[in-house]
mmCIF file with all atom_site columns, N, CA and C in Angstrom:
data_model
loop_
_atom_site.group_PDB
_atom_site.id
_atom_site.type_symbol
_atom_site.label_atom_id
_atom_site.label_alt_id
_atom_site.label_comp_id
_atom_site.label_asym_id
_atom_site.label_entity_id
_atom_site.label_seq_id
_atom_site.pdbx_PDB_ins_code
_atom_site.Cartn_x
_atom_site.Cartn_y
_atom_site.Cartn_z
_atom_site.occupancy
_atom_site.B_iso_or_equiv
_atom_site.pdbx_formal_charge
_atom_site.auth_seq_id
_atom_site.auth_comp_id
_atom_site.auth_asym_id
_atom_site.auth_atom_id
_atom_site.pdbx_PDB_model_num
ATOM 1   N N  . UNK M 1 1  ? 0.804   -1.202 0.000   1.00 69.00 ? 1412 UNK M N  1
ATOM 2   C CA . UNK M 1 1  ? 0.000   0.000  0.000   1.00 69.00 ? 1412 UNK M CA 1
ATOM 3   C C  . UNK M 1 1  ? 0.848   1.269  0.000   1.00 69.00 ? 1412 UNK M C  1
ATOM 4   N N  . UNK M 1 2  ? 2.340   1.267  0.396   1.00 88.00 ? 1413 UNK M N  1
ATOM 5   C CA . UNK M 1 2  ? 2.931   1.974  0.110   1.00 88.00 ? 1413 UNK M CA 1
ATOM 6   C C  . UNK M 1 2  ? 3.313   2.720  -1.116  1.00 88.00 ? 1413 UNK M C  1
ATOM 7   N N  . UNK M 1 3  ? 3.217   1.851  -1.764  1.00 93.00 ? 1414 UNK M N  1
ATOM 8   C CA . UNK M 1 3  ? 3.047   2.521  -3.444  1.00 93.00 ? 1414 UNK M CA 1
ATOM 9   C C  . UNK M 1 3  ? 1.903   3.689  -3.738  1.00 93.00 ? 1414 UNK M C  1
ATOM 10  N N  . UNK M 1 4  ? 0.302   3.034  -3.356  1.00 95.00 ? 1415 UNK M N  1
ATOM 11  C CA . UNK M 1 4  ? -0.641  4.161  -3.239  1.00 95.00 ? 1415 UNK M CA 1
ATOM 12  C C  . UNK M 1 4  ? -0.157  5.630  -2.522  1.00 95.00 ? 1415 UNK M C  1
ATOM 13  N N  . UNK M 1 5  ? 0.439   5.414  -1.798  1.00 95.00 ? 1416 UNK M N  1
ATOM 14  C CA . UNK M 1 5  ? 0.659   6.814  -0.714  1.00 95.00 ? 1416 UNK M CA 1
ATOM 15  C C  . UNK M 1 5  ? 1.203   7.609  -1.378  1.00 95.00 ? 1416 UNK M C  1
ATOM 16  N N  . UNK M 1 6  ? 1.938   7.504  -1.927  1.00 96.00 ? 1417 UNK M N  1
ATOM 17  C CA . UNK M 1 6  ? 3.358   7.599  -2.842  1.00 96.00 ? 1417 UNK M CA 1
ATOM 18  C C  . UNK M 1 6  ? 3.052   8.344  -4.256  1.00 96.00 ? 1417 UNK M C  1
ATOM 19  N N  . UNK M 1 7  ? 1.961   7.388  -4.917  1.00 96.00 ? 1418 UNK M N  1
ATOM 20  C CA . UNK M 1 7  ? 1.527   8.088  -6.192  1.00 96.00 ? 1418 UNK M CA 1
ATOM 21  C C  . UNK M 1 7  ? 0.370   9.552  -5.298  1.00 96.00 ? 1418 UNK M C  1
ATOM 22  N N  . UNK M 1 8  ? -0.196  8.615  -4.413  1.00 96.00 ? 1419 UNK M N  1
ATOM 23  C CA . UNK M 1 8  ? -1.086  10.245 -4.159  1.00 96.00 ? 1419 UNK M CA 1
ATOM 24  C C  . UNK M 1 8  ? -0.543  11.432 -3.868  1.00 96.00 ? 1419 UNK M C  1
ATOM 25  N N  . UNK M 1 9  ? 0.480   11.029 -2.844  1.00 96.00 ? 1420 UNK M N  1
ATOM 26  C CA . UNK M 1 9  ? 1.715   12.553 -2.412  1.00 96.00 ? 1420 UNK M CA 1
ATOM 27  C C  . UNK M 1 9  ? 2.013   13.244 -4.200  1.00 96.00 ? 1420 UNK M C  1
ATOM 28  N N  . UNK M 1 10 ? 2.669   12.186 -4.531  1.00 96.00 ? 1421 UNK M N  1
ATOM 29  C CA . UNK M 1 10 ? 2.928   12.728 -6.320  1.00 96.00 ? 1421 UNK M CA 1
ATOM 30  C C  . UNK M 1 10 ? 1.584   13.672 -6.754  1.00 96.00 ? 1421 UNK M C  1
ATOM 31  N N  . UNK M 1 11 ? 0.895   13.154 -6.723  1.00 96.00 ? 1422 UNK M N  1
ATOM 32  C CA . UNK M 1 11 ? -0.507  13.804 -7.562  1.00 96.00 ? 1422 UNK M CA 1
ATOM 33  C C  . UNK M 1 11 ? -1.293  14.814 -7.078  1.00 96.00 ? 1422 UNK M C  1
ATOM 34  N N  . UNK M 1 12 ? -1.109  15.109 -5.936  1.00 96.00 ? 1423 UNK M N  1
ATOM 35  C CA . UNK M 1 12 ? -1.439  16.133 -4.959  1.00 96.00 ? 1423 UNK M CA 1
ATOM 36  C C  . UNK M 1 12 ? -0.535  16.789 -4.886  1.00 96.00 ? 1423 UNK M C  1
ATOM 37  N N  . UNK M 1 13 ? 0.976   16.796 -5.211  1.00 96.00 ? 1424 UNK M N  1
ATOM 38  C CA . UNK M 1 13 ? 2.334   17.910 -5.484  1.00 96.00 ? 1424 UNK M CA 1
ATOM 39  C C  . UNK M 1 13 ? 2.055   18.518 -6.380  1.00 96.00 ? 1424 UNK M C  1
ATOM 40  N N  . UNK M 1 14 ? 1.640   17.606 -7.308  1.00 96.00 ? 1425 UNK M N  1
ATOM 41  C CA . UNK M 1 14 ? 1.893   18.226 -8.845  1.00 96.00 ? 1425 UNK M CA 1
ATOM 42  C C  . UNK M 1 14 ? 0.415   19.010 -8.877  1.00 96.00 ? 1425 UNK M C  1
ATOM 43  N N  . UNK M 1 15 ? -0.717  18.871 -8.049  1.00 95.00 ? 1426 UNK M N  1
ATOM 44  C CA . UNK M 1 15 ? -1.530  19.663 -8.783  1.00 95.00 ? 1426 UNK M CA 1
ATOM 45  C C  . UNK M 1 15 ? -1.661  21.194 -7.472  1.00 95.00 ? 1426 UNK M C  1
ATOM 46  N N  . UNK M 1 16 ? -0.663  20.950 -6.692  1.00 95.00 ? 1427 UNK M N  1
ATOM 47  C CA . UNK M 1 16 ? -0.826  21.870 -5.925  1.00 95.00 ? 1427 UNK M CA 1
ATOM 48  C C  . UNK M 1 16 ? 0.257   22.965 -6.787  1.00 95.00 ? 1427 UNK M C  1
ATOM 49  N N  . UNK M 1 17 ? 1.395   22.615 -7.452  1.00 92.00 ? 1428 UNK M N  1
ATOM 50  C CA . UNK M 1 17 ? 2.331   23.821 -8.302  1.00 92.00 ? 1428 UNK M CA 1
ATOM 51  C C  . UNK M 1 17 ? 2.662   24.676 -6.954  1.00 92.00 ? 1428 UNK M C  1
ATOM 52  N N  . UNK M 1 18 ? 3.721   23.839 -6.199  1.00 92.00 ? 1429 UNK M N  1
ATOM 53  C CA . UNK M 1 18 ? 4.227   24.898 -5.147  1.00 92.00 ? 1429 UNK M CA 1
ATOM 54  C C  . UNK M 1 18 ? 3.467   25.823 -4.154  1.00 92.00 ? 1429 UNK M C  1
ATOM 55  N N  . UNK M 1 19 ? 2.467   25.275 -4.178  1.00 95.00 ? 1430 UNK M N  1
ATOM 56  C CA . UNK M 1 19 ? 1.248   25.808 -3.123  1.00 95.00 ? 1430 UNK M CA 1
ATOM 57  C C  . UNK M 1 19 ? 1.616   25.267 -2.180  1.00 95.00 ? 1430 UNK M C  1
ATOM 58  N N  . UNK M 1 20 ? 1.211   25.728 -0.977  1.00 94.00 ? 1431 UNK M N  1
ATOM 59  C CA . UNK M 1 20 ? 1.250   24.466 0.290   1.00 94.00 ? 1431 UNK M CA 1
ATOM 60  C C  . UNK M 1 20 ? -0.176  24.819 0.973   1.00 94.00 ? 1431 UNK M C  1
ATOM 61  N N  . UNK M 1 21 ? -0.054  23.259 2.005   1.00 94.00 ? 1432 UNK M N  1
ATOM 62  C CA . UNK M 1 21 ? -1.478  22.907 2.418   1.00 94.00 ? 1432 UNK M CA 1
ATOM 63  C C  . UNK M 1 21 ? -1.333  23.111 3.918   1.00 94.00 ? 1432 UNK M C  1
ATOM 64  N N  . UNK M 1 22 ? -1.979  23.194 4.968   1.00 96.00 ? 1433 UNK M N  1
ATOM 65  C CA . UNK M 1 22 ? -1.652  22.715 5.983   1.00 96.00 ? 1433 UNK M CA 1
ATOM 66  C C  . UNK M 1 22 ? -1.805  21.408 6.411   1.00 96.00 ? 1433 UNK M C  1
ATOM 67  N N  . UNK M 1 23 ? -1.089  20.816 7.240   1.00 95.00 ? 1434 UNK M N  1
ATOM 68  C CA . UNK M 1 23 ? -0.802  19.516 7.605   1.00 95.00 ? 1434 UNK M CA 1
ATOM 69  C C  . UNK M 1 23 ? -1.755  18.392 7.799   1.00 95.00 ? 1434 UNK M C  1
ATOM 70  N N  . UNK M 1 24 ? -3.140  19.293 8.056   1.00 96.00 ? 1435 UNK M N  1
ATOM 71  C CA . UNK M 1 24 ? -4.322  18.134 8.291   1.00 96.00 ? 1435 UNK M CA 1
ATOM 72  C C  . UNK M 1 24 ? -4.585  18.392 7.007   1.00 96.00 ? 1435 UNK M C  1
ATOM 73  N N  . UNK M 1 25 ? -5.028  19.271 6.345   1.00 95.00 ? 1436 UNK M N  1
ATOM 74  C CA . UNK M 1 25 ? -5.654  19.483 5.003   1.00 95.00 ? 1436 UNK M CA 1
ATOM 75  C C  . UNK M 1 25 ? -4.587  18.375 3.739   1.00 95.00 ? 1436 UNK M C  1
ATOM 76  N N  . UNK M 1 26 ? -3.721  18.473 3.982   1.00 96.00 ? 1437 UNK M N  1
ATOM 77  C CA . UNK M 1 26 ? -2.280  17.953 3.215   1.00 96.00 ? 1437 UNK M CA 1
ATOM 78  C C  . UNK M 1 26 ? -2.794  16.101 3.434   1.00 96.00 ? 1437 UNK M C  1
ATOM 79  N N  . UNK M 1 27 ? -2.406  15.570 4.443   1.00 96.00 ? 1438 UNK M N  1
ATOM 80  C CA . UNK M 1 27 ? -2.894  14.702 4.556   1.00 96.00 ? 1438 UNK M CA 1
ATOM 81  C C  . UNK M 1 27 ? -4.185  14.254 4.627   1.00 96.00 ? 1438 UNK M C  1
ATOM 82  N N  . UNK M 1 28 ? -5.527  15.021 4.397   1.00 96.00 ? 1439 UNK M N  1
ATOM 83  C CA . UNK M 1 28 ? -6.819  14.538 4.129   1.00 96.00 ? 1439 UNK M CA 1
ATOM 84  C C  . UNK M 1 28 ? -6.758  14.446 2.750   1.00 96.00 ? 1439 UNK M C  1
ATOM 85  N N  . UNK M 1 29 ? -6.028  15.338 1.852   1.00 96.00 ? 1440 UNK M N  1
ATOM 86  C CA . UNK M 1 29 ? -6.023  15.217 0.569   1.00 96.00 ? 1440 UNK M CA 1
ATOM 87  C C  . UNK M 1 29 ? -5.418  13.975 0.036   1.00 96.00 ? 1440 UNK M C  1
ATOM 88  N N  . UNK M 1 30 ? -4.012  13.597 0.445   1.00 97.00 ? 1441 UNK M N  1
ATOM 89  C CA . UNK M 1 30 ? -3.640  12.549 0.063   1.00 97.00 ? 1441 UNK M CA 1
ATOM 90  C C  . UNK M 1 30 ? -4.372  11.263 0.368   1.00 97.00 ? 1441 UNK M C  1
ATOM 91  N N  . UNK M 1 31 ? -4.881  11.143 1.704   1.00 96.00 ? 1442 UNK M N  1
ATOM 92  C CA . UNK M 1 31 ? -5.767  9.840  1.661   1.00 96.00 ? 1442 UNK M CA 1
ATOM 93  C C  . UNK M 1 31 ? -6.965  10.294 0.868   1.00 96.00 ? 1442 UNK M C  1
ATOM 94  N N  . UNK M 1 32 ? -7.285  10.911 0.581   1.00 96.00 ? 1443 UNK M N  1
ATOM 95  C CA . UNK M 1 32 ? -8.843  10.514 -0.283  1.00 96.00 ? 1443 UNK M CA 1
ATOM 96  C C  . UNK M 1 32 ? -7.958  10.269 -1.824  1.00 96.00 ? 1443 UNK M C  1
ATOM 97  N N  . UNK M 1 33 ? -6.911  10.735 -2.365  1.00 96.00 ? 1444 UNK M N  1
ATOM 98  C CA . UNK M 1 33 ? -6.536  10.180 -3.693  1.00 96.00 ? 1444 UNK M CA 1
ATOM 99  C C  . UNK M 1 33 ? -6.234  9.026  -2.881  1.00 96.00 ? 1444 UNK M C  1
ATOM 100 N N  . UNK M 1 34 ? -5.471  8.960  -2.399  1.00 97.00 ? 1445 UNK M N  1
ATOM 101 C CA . UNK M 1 34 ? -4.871  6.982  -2.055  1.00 97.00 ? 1445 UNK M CA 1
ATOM 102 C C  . UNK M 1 34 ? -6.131  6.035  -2.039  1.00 97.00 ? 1445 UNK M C  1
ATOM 103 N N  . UNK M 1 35 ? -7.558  6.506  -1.579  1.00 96.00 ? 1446 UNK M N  1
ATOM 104 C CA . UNK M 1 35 ? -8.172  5.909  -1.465  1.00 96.00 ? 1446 UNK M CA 1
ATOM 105 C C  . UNK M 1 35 ? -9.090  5.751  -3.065  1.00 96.00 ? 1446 UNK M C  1
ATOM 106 N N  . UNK M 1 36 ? -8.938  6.647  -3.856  1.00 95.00 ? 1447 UNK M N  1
ATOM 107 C CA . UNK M 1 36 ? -9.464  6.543  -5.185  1.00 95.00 ? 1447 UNK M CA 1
ATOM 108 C C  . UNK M 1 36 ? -8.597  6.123  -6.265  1.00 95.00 ? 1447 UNK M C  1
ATOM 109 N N  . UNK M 1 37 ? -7.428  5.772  -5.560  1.00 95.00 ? 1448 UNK M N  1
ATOM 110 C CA . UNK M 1 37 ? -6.438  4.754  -6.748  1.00 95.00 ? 1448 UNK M CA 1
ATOM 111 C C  . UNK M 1 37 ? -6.360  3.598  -6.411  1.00 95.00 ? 1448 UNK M C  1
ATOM 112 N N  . UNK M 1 38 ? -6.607  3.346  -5.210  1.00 95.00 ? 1449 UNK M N  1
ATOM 113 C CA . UNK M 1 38 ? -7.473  2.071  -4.443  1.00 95.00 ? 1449 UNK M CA 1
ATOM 114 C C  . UNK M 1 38 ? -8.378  0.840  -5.061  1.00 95.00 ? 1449 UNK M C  1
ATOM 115 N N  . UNK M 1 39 ? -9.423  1.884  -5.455  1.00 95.00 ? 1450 UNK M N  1
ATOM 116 C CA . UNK M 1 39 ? -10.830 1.519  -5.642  1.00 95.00 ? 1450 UNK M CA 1
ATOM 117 C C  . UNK M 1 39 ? -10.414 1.843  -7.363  1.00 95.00 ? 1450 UNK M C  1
ATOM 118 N N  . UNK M 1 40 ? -9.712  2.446  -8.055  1.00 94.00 ? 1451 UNK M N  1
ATOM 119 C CA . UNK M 1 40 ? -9.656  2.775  -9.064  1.00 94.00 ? 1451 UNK M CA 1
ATOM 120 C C  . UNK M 1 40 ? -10.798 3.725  -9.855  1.00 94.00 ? 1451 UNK M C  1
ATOM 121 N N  . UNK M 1 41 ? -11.275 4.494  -9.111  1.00 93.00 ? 1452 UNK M N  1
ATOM 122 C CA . UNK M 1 41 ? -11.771 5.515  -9.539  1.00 93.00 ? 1452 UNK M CA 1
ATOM 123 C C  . UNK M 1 41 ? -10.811 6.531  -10.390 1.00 93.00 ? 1452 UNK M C  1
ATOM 124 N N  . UNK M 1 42 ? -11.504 7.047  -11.413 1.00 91.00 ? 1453 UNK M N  1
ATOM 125 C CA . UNK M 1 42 ? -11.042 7.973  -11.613 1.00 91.00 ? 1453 UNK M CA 1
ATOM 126 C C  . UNK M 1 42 ? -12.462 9.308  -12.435 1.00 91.00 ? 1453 UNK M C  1
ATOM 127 N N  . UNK M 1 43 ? -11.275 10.983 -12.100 1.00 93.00 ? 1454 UNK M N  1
ATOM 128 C CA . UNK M 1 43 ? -10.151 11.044 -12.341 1.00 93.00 ? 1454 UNK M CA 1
ATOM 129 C C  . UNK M 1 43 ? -10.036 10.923 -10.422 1.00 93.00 ? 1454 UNK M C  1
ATOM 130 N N  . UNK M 1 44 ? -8.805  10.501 -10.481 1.00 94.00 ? 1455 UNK M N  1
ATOM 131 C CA . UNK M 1 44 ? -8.252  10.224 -8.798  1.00 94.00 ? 1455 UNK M CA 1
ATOM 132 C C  . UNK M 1 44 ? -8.468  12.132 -8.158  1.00 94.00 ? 1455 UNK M C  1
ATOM 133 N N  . UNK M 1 45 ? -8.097  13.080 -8.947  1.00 94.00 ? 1456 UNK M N  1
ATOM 134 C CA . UNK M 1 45 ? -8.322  14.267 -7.693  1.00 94.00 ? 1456 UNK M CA 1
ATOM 135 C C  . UNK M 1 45 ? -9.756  14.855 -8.776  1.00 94.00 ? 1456 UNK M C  1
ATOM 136 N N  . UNK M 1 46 ? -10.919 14.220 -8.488  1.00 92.00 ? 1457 UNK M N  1
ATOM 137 C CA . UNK M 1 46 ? -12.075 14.805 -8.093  1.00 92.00 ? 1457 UNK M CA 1
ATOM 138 C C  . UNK M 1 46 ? -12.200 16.490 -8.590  1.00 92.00 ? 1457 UNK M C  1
ATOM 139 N N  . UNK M 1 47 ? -13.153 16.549 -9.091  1.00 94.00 ? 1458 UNK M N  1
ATOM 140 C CA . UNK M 1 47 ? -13.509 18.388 -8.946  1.00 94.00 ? 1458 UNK M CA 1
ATOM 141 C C  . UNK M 1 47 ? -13.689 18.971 -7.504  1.00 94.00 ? 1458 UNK M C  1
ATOM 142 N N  . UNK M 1 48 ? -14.459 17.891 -6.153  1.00 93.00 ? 1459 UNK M N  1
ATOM 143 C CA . UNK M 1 48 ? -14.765 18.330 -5.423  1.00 93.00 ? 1459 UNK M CA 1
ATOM 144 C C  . UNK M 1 48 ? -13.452 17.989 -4.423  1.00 93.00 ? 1459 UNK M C  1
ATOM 145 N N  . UNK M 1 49 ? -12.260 17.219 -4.341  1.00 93.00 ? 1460 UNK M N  1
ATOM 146 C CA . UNK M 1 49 ? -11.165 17.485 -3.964  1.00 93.00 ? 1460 UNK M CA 1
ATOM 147 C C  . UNK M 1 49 ? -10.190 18.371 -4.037  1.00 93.00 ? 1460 UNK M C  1
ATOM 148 N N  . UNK M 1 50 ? -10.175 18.873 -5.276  1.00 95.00 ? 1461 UNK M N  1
ATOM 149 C CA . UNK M 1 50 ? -9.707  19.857 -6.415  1.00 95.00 ? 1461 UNK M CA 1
ATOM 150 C C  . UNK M 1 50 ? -9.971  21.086 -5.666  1.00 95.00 ? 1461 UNK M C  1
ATOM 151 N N  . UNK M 1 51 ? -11.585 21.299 -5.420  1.00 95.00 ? 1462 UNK M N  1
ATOM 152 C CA . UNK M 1 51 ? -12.303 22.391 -4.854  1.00 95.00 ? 1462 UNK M CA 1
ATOM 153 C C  . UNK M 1 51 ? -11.560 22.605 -3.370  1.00 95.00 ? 1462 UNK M C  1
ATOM 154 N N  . UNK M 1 52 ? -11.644 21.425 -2.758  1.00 93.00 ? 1463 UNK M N  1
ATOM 155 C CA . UNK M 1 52 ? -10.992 21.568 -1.293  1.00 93.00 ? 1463 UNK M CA 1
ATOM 156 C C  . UNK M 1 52 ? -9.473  21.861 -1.102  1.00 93.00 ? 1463 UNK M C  1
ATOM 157 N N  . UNK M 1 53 ? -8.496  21.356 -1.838  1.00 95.00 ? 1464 UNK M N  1
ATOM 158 C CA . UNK M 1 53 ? -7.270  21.377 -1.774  1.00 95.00 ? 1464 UNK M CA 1
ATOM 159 C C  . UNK M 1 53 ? -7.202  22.854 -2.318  1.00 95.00 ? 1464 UNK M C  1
ATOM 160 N N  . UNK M 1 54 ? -7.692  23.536 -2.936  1.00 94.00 ? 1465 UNK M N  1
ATOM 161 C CA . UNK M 1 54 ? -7.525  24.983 -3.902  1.00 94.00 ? 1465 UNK M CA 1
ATOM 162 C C  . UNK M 1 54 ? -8.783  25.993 -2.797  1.00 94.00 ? 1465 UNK M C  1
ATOM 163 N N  . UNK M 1 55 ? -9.397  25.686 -2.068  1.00 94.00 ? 1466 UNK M N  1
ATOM 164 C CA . UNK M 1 55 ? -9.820  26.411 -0.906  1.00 94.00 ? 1466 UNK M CA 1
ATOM 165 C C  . UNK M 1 55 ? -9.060  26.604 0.109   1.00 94.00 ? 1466 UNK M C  1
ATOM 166 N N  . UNK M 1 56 ? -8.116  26.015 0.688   1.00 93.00 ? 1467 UNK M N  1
ATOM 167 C CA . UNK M 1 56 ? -6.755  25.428 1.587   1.00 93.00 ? 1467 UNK M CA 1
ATOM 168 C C  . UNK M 1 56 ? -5.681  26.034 1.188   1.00 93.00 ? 1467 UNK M C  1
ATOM 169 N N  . UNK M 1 57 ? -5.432  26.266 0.194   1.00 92.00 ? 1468 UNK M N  1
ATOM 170 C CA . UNK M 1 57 ? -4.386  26.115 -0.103  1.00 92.00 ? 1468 UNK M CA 1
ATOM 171 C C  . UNK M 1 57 ? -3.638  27.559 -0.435  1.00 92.00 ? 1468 UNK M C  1
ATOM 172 N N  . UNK M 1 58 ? -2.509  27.565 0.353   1.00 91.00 ? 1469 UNK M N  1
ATOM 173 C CA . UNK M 1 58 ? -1.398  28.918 0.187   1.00 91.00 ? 1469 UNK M CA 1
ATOM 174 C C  . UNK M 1 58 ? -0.542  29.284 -0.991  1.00 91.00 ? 1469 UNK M C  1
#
């Protein structure tokens, strides 16, 4: 499962472009992608994740 964590940190870097999150927000984001590459949903960051991480975000 380490692999999941891993691609989500990745995919939540890259769509943050040098933004930062705070630490609970940072890690709620990454488990809900870890949990939608999981289940194989896609797209893995959501409009309404998207929405939250870009409300959060510095």
């Amino acid at each position: 499962m380490a692999l999941f964590r891993e691609a989500a940190e990745a995919l939540v870097a890259d769509y943050m472009n040098g933004r930062i999150l705070p630490e609970v927000a940072h890690k709620a984001a990454v488990e809900a992608a870890r949990t939608r590459l999981i289940e194989g949903k896609t797209p893995v960051l959501d409009e309404t994740l998207c929405s939250d991480i870009d409300r959060e975000a510095r």
